[in-house]
C-alpha positions as a Markdown table, in Angstrom:
| # | Residue | x | y | z |
|---|---|---|---|---|
| 1 | Met | -6.4 | 3.3 | -12.0 |
| 2 | Lys | -8.5 | 0.7 | -10.2 |
| 3 | Lys | -11.7 | 2.0 | -12.0 |
| 4 | Leu | -9.9 | 1.7 | -15.4 |
| 5 | His | -8.8 | -1.8 | -14.6 |
| 6 | Gln | -12.4 | -2.8 | -13.8 |
| 7 | Ile | -13.7 | -1.2 | -17.0 |
| 8 | Leu | -11.1 | -3.0 | -19.1 |
| 9 | Gln | -11.8 | -6.3 | -17.5 |
| 10 | Ile | -15.5 | -5.9 | -18.3 |
| 11 | Ala | -14.8 | -4.8 | -21.9 |
| 12 | Leu | -12.6 | -7.9 | -22.4 |
| 13 | Leu | -15.2 | -10.2 | -21.0 |
| 14 | Val | -18.0 | -8.6 | -23.1 |
| 15 | Tyr | -15.7 | -8.7 | -26.2 |
| 16 | Phe | -14.9 | -12.4 | -26.0 |
| 17 | Gly | -18.4 | -13.3 | -24.8 |
| 18 | Ala | -20.0 | -11.6 | -27.8 |
| 19 | Phe | -17.6 | -13.3 | -30.2 |
| 20 | Leu | -18.1 | -16.7 | -28.6 |
| 21 | Ile | -21.9 | -16.3 | -29.0 |
| 22 | Phe | -21.4 | -15.1 | -32.6 |
| 23 | Phe | -19.2 | -18.1 | -33.5 |
| 24 | Val | -21.5 | -20.6 | -31.8 |
| 25 | Ala | -24.5 | -19.2 | -33.6 |
| 26 | Phe | -22.7 | -18.3 | -36.8 |
| 27 | Asp | -25.2 | -20.2 | -39.1 |
| 28 | Thr | -28.0 | -17.8 | -38.1 |
| 29 | Leu | -26.0 | -14.7 | -37.3 |
| 30 | Gly | -23.6 | -14.8 | -40.2 |
| 31 | Gly | -26.3 | -14.0 | -42.7 |
| 32 | Ile | -27.4 | -10.9 | -40.7 |
| 33 | Phe | -23.9 | -9.4 | -41.0 |
| 34 | Gly | -23.5 | -10.4 | -44.6 |
| 35 | Met | -20.8 | -13.0 | -43.9 |
| 36 | Glu | -20.8 | -16.2 | -45.9 |
| 37 | Glu | -17.9 | -17.9 | -44.1 |
| 38 | Ile | -15.3 | -17.1 | -41.5 |
| 39 | Thr | -11.9 | -16.3 | -43.1 |
| 40 | Ser | -8.5 | -16.5 | -41.5 |
| 41 | Asp | -8.1 | -12.7 | -41.9 |
| 42 | Ser | -11.2 | -12.0 | -39.8 |
| 43 | Met | -10.1 | -14.5 | -37.1 |
| 44 | Val | -6.6 | -12.9 | -36.9 |
| 45 | Lys | -8.2 | -9.4 | -36.6 |
| 46 | Ile | -10.6 | -10.6 | -33.8 |
| 47 | Thr | -7.8 | -12.4 | -32.0 |
| 48 | Leu | -5.4 | -9.4 | -32.2 |
| 49 | Ile | -8.1 | -7.0 | -31.0 |
| 50 | Gly | -8.7 | -9.4 | -28.1 |
| 51 | Leu | -5.0 | -9.6 | -27.4 |
| 52 | Ile | -4.7 | -5.8 | -27.3 |
| 53 | Leu | -7.7 | -5.6 | -24.9 |
| 54 | Phe | -6.1 | -8.3 | -22.7 |
| 55 | Leu | -2.7 | -6.6 | -22.6 |
| 56 | Ala | -4.4 | -3.2 | -21.7 |
| 57 | Ala | -6.3 | -4.9 | -18.9 |
| 58 | Trp | -3.2 | -6.7 | -17.7 |
| 59 | Gly | -1.1 | -3.5 | -17.7 |
| 60 | Ser | -3.8 | -1.6 | -15.8 |
| 61 | Ser | -4.0 | -4.4 | -13.2 |
| 62 | Tyr | -0.2 | -4.3 | -12.8 |
| 63 | Ala | -0.3 | -0.5 | -12.4 |
| 64 | Ala | -3.1 | -0.7 | -9.8 |
| 65 | Tyr | -1.3 | -3.5 | -7.9 |
| 66 | Ser | 2.0 | -1.5 | -7.8 |
| 67 | Ser | 0.1 | 1.6 | -6.6 |
| 68 | Leu | -1.6 | -0.3 | -3.8 |
| 69 | Thr | 1.7 | -2.0 | -2.9 |
| 70 | Ser | 3.4 | 1.4 | -2.5 |
| 71 | Gln | 0.5 | 2.7 | -0.4 |
| 72 | Ile | 0.7 | -0.4 | 1.8 |
| 73 | Lys | 4.5 | 0.1 | 2.3 |
| 74 | Lys | 4.0 | 3.8 | 3.2 |
| 75 | Met | 1.2 | 2.9 | 5.7 |
| 76 | Glu | 3.4 | 0.2 | 7.3 |
| 77 | Ser | 6.3 | 2.6 | 7.7 |
| 78 | Glu | 3.9 | 5.2 | 9.3 |
| 79 | Thr | 2.5 | 2.5 | 11.6 |
| 80 | His | 6.0 | 1.5 | 12.7 |
| 81 | Ala | 6.9 | 5.1 | 13.4 |
| 82 | Leu | 3.7 | 5.5 | 15.5 |
| 83 | Lys | 4.4 | 2.3 | 17.4 |
| 84 | Ala | 7.9 | 3.6 | 18.2 |
| 85 | Lys | 6.5 | 6.9 | 19.5 |
| 86 | Ile | 3.9 | 5.1 | 21.6 |
| 87 | Tyr | 6.6 | 2.8 | 23.0 |
| 88 | Asp | 8.8 | 5.9 | 23.8 |
| 89 | Phe | 5.9 | 7.5 | 25.6 |
| 90 | Glu | 5.1 | 4.4 | 27.6 |
| 91 | His | 8.8 | 3.6 | 28.4 |
| 92 | Pro | 10.7 | 6.8 | 28.9 |
| 93 | Arg | 14.4 | 6.7 | 28.9 |
| 94 | Val | 16.0 | 6.4 | 32.3 |
| 95 | Pro | 19.4 | 8.1 | 32.3 |
| 96 | Ser | 22.0 | 5.5 | 33.0 |
| 97 | Asn | 24.5 | 8.1 | 34.4 |
| 98 | Thr | 23.2 | 9.1 | 37.7 |
| 99 | Ser | 25.5 | 11.8 | 39.0 |
| 100 | Thr | 26.3 | 11.3 | 42.7 |
| 101 | Lys | 26.3 | 14.4 | 44.7 |
| 102 | Pro | 29.3 | 14.8 | 47.0 |
| 103 | Thr | 28.3 | 14.3 | 50.6 |
| 104 | Leu | 29.1 | 17.1 | 52.9 |
| 105 | Pro | 30.7 | 16.2 | 56.2 |
| 106 | Ser | 28.2 | 16.4 | 58.8 |
| 107 | Asp | 29.0 | 18.3 | 62.0 |
| 108 | Lys | 27.4 | 17.1 | 65.1 |
| 109 | Asp | 26.2 | 20.3 | 66.5 |
| 110 | Pro | 24.3 | 20.1 | 69.7 |
| 111 | Ser | 22.0 | 22.8 | 68.4 |
| 112 | Asn | 19.1 | 21.9 | 66.1 |
| 113 | Ile | 20.0 | 24.6 | 63.5 |
| 114 | Ala | 20.5 | 23.2 | 60.0 |
| 115 | Pro | 23.8 | 24.0 | 58.4 |
| 116 | Arg | 23.9 | 26.8 | 55.8 |
| 117 | Gln | 23.3 | 25.6 | 52.2 |
| 118 | Asn | 25.1 | 27.2 | 49.3 |
| 119 | Phe | 22.6 | 27.5 | 46.4 |
| 120 | Thr | 25.2 | 28.5 | 43.8 |
| 121 | Asp | 26.8 | 25.0 | 43.7 |
| 122 | Lys | 23.8 | 23.3 | 42.1 |
């Protein structure tokens, strides 16, 4: 769409540039094309063709702009999602509920043997 917009802009510029040169040098160029004078009908046709070219160029620029805007919004949302993932990796969640393990009553045994642990409670 962007390429079409550029082509239409150039076509519009060339169209109005050519007719500007033609009207400025009408005394010499009018005889070449067999025109004796400029009529209102020819001016209306030239202006309408120029208007159609202008509207086509404007429509293509609007379409290209809206396409780029949607791409930018999509990229921004992807960027925000990636930033959120990076933040989650850098700052992992710390569980707020730390479960406290019940303390076992300690027996003061004179021997240095550790008390038996029950592995099924965990």
